[in-house]
Coordinates of C-alpha atoms in Angstrom, one line a residue:
M1 CA 109.2 71.7 57.3
K2 CA 105.4 72.9 58.1
F3 CA 105.3 75.4 61.4
N4 CA 102.2 75.9 62.8
R5 CA 100.9 79.1 64.6
R6 CA 100.0 77.3 67.9
L7 CA 103.8 75.9 68.1
F8 CA 105.1 79.3 68.1
I9 CA 104.4 82.4 70.3
K10 CA 107.1 85.6 70.9
T11 CA 107.0 88.1 73.6
A12 CA 109.5 91.0 75.5
A13 CA 109.4 93.3 78.3
I14 CA 112.2 96.3 79.6
A15 CA 112.0 98.2 82.7
P16 CA 114.0 101.7 84.1
A17 CA 116.5 101.9 87.1
L18 CA 117.6 102.7 90.4
T19 CA 120.0 102.3 93.5
L20 CA 118.7 100.2 96.4
P21 CA 119.7 98.6 99.5
F22 CA 121.1 95.3 99.4
V23 CA 123.1 92.8 101.7
S24 CA 126.8 92.4 101.9
C25 CA 127.8 88.9 101.0
S26 CA 128.1 86.6 97.6
S27 CA 125.5 85.5 95.9
N28 CA 128.1 82.1 94.7
E29 CA 128.3 81.1 98.4
A30 CA 126.3 77.4 98.3
S31 CA 125.5 78.7 102.1
G32 CA 122.4 80.9 100.6
I33 CA 121.0 83.6 100.0
K34 CA 121.7 85.7 103.1
S35 CA 119.3 88.3 105.1
D36 CA 121.4 90.2 107.0
G37 CA 123.1 93.6 106.1
Q38 CA 122.3 97.1 105.1
G39 CA 124.6 98.5 102.5
L40 CA 123.7 99.9 99.2
A41 CA 123.7 98.4 95.8
D42 CA 126.8 98.9 94.4
F43 CA 128.0 99.2 90.7
S44 CA 131.1 100.4 90.6
G45 CA 132.6 97.3 90.1
L46 CA 130.6 96.9 87.0
K47 CA 132.0 97.1 83.3
N48 CA 130.7 97.5 79.7
M49 CA 130.7 94.1 78.5
T50 CA 130.0 94.9 75.0
A51 CA 133.1 96.3 73.7
D52 CA 134.2 93.2 71.6
V53 CA 130.2 92.5 70.2
V54 CA 130.5 92.0 66.3
P55 CA 127.4 92.8 64.5
I56 CA 125.7 90.7 62.0
S57 CA 127.3 91.5 58.9
R58 CA 125.8 92.8 55.9
E59 CA 127.0 89.5 53.8
E60 CA 124.7 87.4 56.2
R61 CA 121.8 89.3 56.1
L62 CA 122.4 89.5 51.8
A63 CA 122.3 85.1 52.5
R64 CA 119.2 85.6 54.8
I65 CA 117.2 87.1 51.8
G66 CA 118.9 84.7 49.7
K67 CA 117.4 81.5 51.8
A68 CA 114.3 83.6 51.9
Q69 CA 113.7 83.7 48.2
E70 CA 114.9 79.9 47.8
L71 CA 111.8 78.7 50.1
M72 CA 109.6 81.0 48.3
R73 CA 110.0 79.3 45.4
Q74 CA 110.3 75.8 46.8
K75 CA 106.8 77.2 48.2
N76 CA 105.0 79.0 45.3
I77 CA 105.2 82.1 47.4
D78 CA 106.0 84.9 45.0
A79 CA 106.7 87.8 47.4
L80 CA 107.0 88.2 50.9
F81 CA 105.1 91.1 52.4
L82 CA 106.6 92.4 55.8
E83 CA 106.5 95.6 57.9
P84 CA 108.4 96.8 60.8
G85 CA 109.3 94.1 63.1
T86 CA 112.1 91.2 64.4
S87 CA 111.8 89.7 60.8
M88 CA 112.0 93.1 59.2
K89 CA 115.3 93.5 61.3
Y90 CA 116.6 89.9 60.3
F91 CA 116.6 90.2 57.2
L92 CA 117.1 94.0 56.2
D93 CA 118.2 95.5 59.3
F94 CA 114.9 98.3 59.0
D95 CA 114.2 99.3 62.2
L96 CA 111.5 101.9 62.0
F97 CA 108.4 102.3 65.0
L98 CA 104.8 101.2 64.0
S99 CA 101.9 103.5 63.6
E100 CA 98.4 103.9 61.5
R101 CA 100.6 104.5 57.9
M102 CA 101.8 101.9 56.4
V103 CA 105.7 101.5 56.4
A104 CA 106.7 97.6 54.7
A105 CA 109.0 96.1 52.5
V106 CA 108.2 93.6 49.7
I107 CA 110.7 91.1 49.1
P108 CA 110.1 89.2 46.1
A109 CA 111.2 85.3 44.9
D110 CA 112.9 86.6 41.9
G111 CA 114.8 90.3 42.5
D112 CA 115.5 93.4 44.6
V113 CA 113.9 94.2 47.9
M114 CA 111.2 97.2 47.3
Y115 CA 109.8 99.2 49.7
I116 CA 106.6 101.4 50.5
C117 CA 105.9 104.6 52.7
P118 CA 104.2 107.9 53.3
K119 CA 105.5 110.7 50.8
F120 CA 106.7 112.7 54.0
E121 CA 108.8 109.8 55.1
E122 CA 110.3 109.0 52.1
D123 CA 114.2 110.6 53.2
K124 CA 114.1 109.0 56.5
V125 CA 113.0 105.6 55.4
G126 CA 115.4 106.3 52.7
E127 CA 118.4 106.9 55.3
L128 CA 117.1 103.3 57.1
V129 CA 117.5 101.2 53.2
K130 CA 120.3 99.0 53.3
F131 CA 119.0 96.3 50.5
G132 CA 117.7 97.3 47.5
S133 CA 116.9 100.8 46.6
E134 CA 113.4 101.4 45.2
I135 CA 111.0 103.4 47.9
R136 CA 107.4 103.5 46.3
T137 CA 105.3 106.2 48.1
W138 CA 101.8 107.6 49.1
E139 CA 100.5 110.8 49.6
E140 CA 98.1 111.2 53.3
H141 CA 95.0 111.3 50.6
E142 CA 96.2 108.4 48.3
S143 CA 95.9 104.0 49.5
P144 CA 98.9 102.6 50.3
Y145 CA 97.3 99.6 49.3
T146 CA 97.4 100.5 45.8
V147 CA 100.9 101.0 46.2
V148 CA 101.5 97.3 46.9
K149 CA 99.0 96.1 44.1
G150 CA 101.8 98.2 41.8
I151 CA 104.8 96.6 43.4
L152 CA 103.4 92.7 42.8
A153 CA 102.0 93.4 39.5
D154 CA 105.1 95.1 38.3
K155 CA 107.1 91.7 40.2
I156 CA 105.1 89.3 39.6
G157 CA 102.5 90.1 37.2
N158 CA 98.4 90.3 37.4
S159 CA 98.0 87.3 39.9
G160 CA 100.3 84.8 42.2
T161 CA 100.5 84.4 45.9
L162 CA 101.9 86.7 48.7
G163 CA 103.4 85.7 51.8
I164 CA 102.2 87.9 54.9
E165 CA 104.7 88.3 57.8
E166 CA 102.4 86.3 61.2
R167 CA 103.0 89.7 63.1
C168 CA 101.6 92.0 59.9
R169 CA 98.4 94.0 61.6
F170 CA 95.4 92.2 60.0
F171 CA 94.0 95.9 58.4
L172 CA 97.3 96.1 56.5
Y173 CA 96.8 92.4 55.3
D174 CA 93.1 93.5 54.6
G175 CA 93.6 96.4 52.9
I176 CA 96.2 94.5 50.5
K177 CA 93.7 91.6 49.7
S178 CA 90.9 94.2 49.4
A179 CA 93.5 96.3 46.4
A180 CA 94.9 92.9 45.1
S181 CA 91.9 90.2 45.0
S182 CA 93.2 88.4 42.3
F183 CA 95.7 87.5 44.7
K184 CA 96.1 84.5 46.9
Y185 CA 97.8 85.2 50.8
V186 CA 98.9 82.9 52.7
L187 CA 101.1 83.2 56.6
A188 CA 104.7 83.5 55.8
D189 CA 106.0 81.3 58.4
D190 CA 107.2 78.6 56.1
V191 CA 109.5 80.9 54.9
T192 CA 110.4 83.4 58.1
A193 CA 110.2 80.8 60.3
G194 CA 112.1 78.6 58.4
C195 CA 115.1 80.6 58.2
R196 CA 115.4 82.3 61.5
I197 CA 115.1 79.1 63.8
Y198 CA 118.3 78.0 63.2
K199 CA 120.4 80.8 64.0
S200 CA 124.5 80.8 62.7
P201 CA 127.2 81.5 64.5
A202 CA 127.3 85.5 64.9
E203 CA 123.9 85.4 66.1
I204 CA 124.5 82.6 68.7
A205 CA 127.8 84.4 69.7
L206 CA 125.4 87.5 70.2
M207 CA 123.4 85.8 72.3
Q208 CA 125.3 84.2 74.8
K209 CA 127.2 87.8 75.0
A210 CA 123.6 88.4 76.3
N211 CA 123.4 85.9 78.6
D212 CA 126.7 86.2 80.0
I213 CA 125.8 90.1 80.8
T214 CA 122.1 88.8 82.5
I215 CA 123.8 86.3 85.0
E216 CA 126.2 89.3 85.9
A217 CA 122.9 91.5 87.0
Y218 CA 121.5 88.3 88.6
K219 CA 124.4 88.5 91.2
V220 CA 124.0 92.2 91.8
V221 CA 120.6 91.8 92.2
F222 CA 120.5 89.2 94.3
D223 CA 123.2 90.9 96.6
S224 CA 120.8 93.0 96.7
L225 CA 117.8 91.3 98.7
K226 CA 116.6 93.2 101.7
V227 CA 113.4 92.8 103.7
G228 CA 110.7 94.9 102.7
M229 CA 112.2 95.0 99.2
T230 CA 109.1 95.0 96.6
Q231 CA 108.8 93.6 93.2
D232 CA 109.6 97.3 91.9
D233 CA 112.8 97.6 93.7
F234 CA 114.4 94.5 92.2
R235 CA 113.4 95.0 89.1
D236 CA 115.1 98.4 88.9
V237 CA 118.0 96.8 90.5
A238 CA 118.3 94.6 87.5
S239 CA 117.7 97.3 85.2
Q240 CA 120.5 99.4 86.5
A241 CA 122.8 96.5 86.9
H242 CA 121.9 95.7 83.2
K243 CA 122.7 99.2 81.9
A244 CA 126.4 99.5 83.8
L245 CA 126.8 96.6 81.8
G246 CA 126.2 98.4 78.7
V247 CA 122.7 96.9 77.2
T248 CA 119.0 97.4 78.2
G249 CA 117.9 95.2 80.5
S250 CA 114.8 94.0 83.1
I251 CA 114.6 91.1 85.8
G252 CA 111.2 90.4 87.2
A253 CA 110.9 88.5 90.8
N254 CA 108.0 87.4 92.5
F255 CA 108.5 86.6 96.3
G256 CA 106.4 84.1 99.0
E257 CA 103.3 82.5 97.7
W258 CA 102.9 84.6 94.5
T259 CA 105.9 82.4 93.1
A260 CA 103.5 79.9 92.6
F261 CA 101.7 81.7 89.7
P262 CA 104.2 80.9 86.9
H263 CA 104.2 84.7 85.4
G264 CA 103.8 86.1 88.9
S265 CA 101.0 88.1 90.3
S266 CA 100.3 92.1 89.8
K267 CA 99.7 92.2 93.5
V268 CA 102.3 94.3 95.7
Q269 CA 104.9 92.2 97.5
T270 CA 107.7 93.1 100.1
L271 CA 110.0 90.6 101.0
K272 CA 110.7 89.2 104.3
E273 CA 112.5 86.4 106.1
G274 CA 111.9 82.3 104.6
D275 CA 110.4 83.5 101.0
V276 CA 110.9 81.9 97.9
V277 CA 112.1 84.1 95.1
L278 CA 111.5 83.2 91.7
A279 CA 113.4 85.9 89.2
D280 CA 113.1 85.7 85.3
G281 CA 114.2 87.9 82.8
G282 CA 116.9 89.0 80.4
C283 CA 118.7 91.0 78.5
T284 CA 119.5 92.4 74.6
V285 CA 122.7 92.6 72.5
E286 CA 122.4 93.8 69.3
G287 CA 118.5 92.9 69.3
Y288 CA 119.3 89.4 70.6
R289 CA 117.8 88.3 74.0
S290 CA 118.7 86.1 76.8
D291 CA 115.9 84.5 79.3
I292 CA 117.2 83.1 82.6
S293 CA 115.2 81.9 85.6
R294 CA 116.8 82.0 88.9
T295 CA 114.7 80.7 92.4
V296 CA 116.2 81.0 96.4
V297 CA 115.1 81.2 99.5
F298 CA 115.8 84.3 101.3
G299 CA 117.2 82.9 103.9
E300 CA 117.6 79.2 104.9
P301 CA 115.8 76.5 102.5
T302 CA 113.6 74.3 103.7
A303 CA 113.6 70.4 103.1
R304 CA 110.3 71.3 100.9
H305 CA 112.0 74.0 99.3
R306 CA 115.0 71.6 98.3
Q307 CA 112.8 69.1 97.5
V308 CA 110.8 70.6 95.1
W309 CA 113.7 72.8 93.4
D310 CA 116.1 69.1 93.2
L311 CA 112.8 67.9 91.4
A312 CA 112.7 70.6 88.8
K313 CA 116.4 70.3 88.4
E314 CA 116.4 67.0 87.3
A315 CA 113.7 67.4 85.0
Q316 CA 115.9 70.1 83.4
M317 CA 118.5 67.7 83.5
A318 CA 117.0 65.0 81.9
A319 CA 115.9 67.4 79.1
F320 CA 119.1 68.2 78.2
E321 CA 120.6 65.0 78.3
L322 CA 117.8 63.6 76.6
A323 CA 118.5 66.3 73.5
K324 CA 121.8 65.0 72.9
E325 CA 120.2 61.8 71.4
P326 CA 119.6 61.6 67.5
G327 CA 116.3 61.9 66.1
V328 CA 114.5 63.4 69.1
K329 CA 111.8 65.7 68.6
C330 CA 110.9 68.5 70.0
E331 CA 107.8 67.5 72.1
D332 CA 110.3 64.5 73.1
L333 CA 111.7 67.1 76.2
D334 CA 108.7 68.0 77.3
K335 CA 107.3 64.7 77.7
I336 CA 110.6 63.3 79.9
A337 CA 110.5 66.5 81.8
R338 CA 107.1 66.1 82.5
Q339 CA 106.9 62.5 83.4
L340 CA 109.6 62.8 85.8
I341 CA 107.9 65.5 88.1
S342 CA 104.7 63.6 87.7
D343 CA 106.5 60.5 88.4
G344 CA 108.0 62.7 91.6
G345 CA 104.3 63.4 93.1
F346 CA 103.4 66.7 91.3
G347 CA 101.1 65.4 88.6
P348 CA 99.4 64.6 86.7
D349 CA 100.3 66.5 83.7
Y350 CA 100.0 69.8 83.4
K351 CA 98.6 70.0 87.3
Y352 CA 101.7 71.6 88.8
F353 CA 104.0 71.5 85.6
S354 CA 101.2 74.3 84.4
H355 CA 103.3 75.4 81.4
R356 CA 105.5 74.0 77.9
L357 CA 109.0 72.9 78.6
G358 CA 110.2 75.4 77.0
H359 CA 110.4 78.0 74.0
G360 CA 112.4 79.3 70.8
I361 CA 114.7 82.6 71.5
G362 CA 116.4 84.8 69.0
L363 CA 115.6 88.3 68.7
D364 CA 112.7 87.8 70.3
G365 CA 112.4 86.4 73.6
H366 CA 109.6 83.9 72.7
E367 CA 109.9 82.6 69.5
W368 CA 109.9 79.3 67.1
T369 CA 109.9 77.2 67.8
N370 CA 108.4 75.3 70.8
L371 CA 109.3 72.6 73.4
V372 CA 106.0 71.2 73.7
R373 CA 103.3 68.5 73.3
G374 CA 102.5 68.0 69.8
N375 CA 105.1 69.4 68.0
D376 CA 107.0 66.8 66.4
T377 CA 109.9 69.4 65.1
P378 CA 113.2 67.3 65.5
L379 CA 115.7 69.0 67.0
E380 CA 118.6 70.5 64.5
K381 CA 121.9 72.3 64.7
G382 CA 121.5 75.9 65.5
M383 CA 118.0 75.9 67.1
C384 CA 117.8 77.8 70.6
F385 CA 115.6 76.5 73.2
S386 CA 114.8 77.8 76.6
N387 CA 114.3 74.4 79.4
E388 CA 112.5 75.7 82.3
P389 CA 110.8 72.9 84.3
G390 CA 108.9 74.4 87.0
I391 CA 106.9 73.3 89.9
Y392 CA 104.2 75.7 91.3
I393 CA 101.7 75.0 94.4
V394 CA 99.4 76.9 94.8
G395 CA 99.1 78.5 98.5
E396 CA 103.2 77.7 98.6
F397 CA 105.0 78.6 96.4
G398 CA 106.5 77.7 93.1
V399 CA 110.1 77.1 91.5
R400 CA 111.4 77.2 88.3
V401 CA 114.9 76.8 86.7
E402 CA 115.6 78.1 83.2
D403 CA 118.6 78.0 81.3
C404 CA 118.7 78.7 77.5
M405 CA 120.6 76.7 74.7
Y406 CA 121.6 75.8 71.6
M407 CA 121.9 72.9 69.2
G408 CA 125.7 72.7 68.9
E409 CA 127.3 70.2 66.2
N410 CA 127.4 67.6 68.9
G411 CA 124.3 68.0 70.3
P412 CA 122.7 70.8 73.1
V413 CA 124.6 73.3 74.8
Y414 CA 124.1 75.5 77.2
F415 CA 124.0 79.5 77.1
S416 CA 124.3 80.1 81.1
A417 CA 125.2 77.2 83.1
P418 CA 122.2 75.9 85.6
S419 CA 122.4 76.1 88.9
P420 CA 123.7 73.5 90.9
A421 CA 121.4 74.0 93.9
I422 CA 118.2 76.3 95.2
D423 CA 120.9 77.9 98.0
Q424 CA 123.4 78.2 95.0
P425 CA 121.9 80.2 92.1
F426 CA 125.2 80.2 89.8
A427 CA 127.7 77.4 88.9

């Protein structure tokens, strides 16, 4: 399978915490998000939900390395170059900050993993190495690119093909290419995405836990809505709720007309009666992410609010149902959701539903592969996506319903139960 960078985009975010006023009502009530009450957000009932978390095993990581090496051989890639990031974490359980100094790993198509780091970091890097054992170093006045060239010469010879992980910074690629000019250089998505796109049961379990936690955080933050609340207030309550539940997480929100911007506005907003509230966020468990959006009204929804929300919900349901059919491609889900919204009066095409239907998710909040036009990748077991149709009416309001799902043995399964109605955010 060929992976196109256009189809795979990644991002992430976190935020701090604070205690804020809240309204004393249940967010599970179908009667709407209330706008009365003068209490304080109460986190005392929240318990750490991570006690039963099972990390990814050493055996699973060894299998990942083996699969990567198999894919390298199939694609005629002789070695894979990684620097710290989610792919290095995925394969090697190695996590270190980035700086201007090279710290990296080379996974050869045959043989053991090797590492490169500054000499003064050798002991620290040695503590982090769990797979392979050889670390080659360079002093401050020396070139790390020459060290990489030496590894390639020892592992491959004087020529061959080196796969570069897509997040590798350009100056590292450029330096290696200049030092080892006899080698061919290719984007390594066929290897990295070829492994990471298909989640194992252990990964699914971690993502399920992350989604369960975020839903509990959402309940707290929606109970905390109050006239005069700002986006920062909202985010701070959500962050503190996630922390009480045992993780780092964030949920951002926009109010009123600013919900018509899919990713919100930087303008300071204060919540008032009748505002649409569009919230989006998640957390991480052992590095694996959740991503959930909810749209509610602070007060009583109007007929217009319900009409638009219900149409987005219908599109989400249609895409999920289509995912049950054999042979369906990623782009097919975007197509059915977009057509339904357009036929409902909010078209054509991207006019009101202005983004793709969904993105892949895993160790990155946005990763391979996307539910977007032009992506003819077939749905397969282990793939994970967001399903998030939206309708954004500039000058009025916007809505988005977002729940992530994975492809199971018998079709799609939601990580978080979709909202039944605009005034019932939780099933």
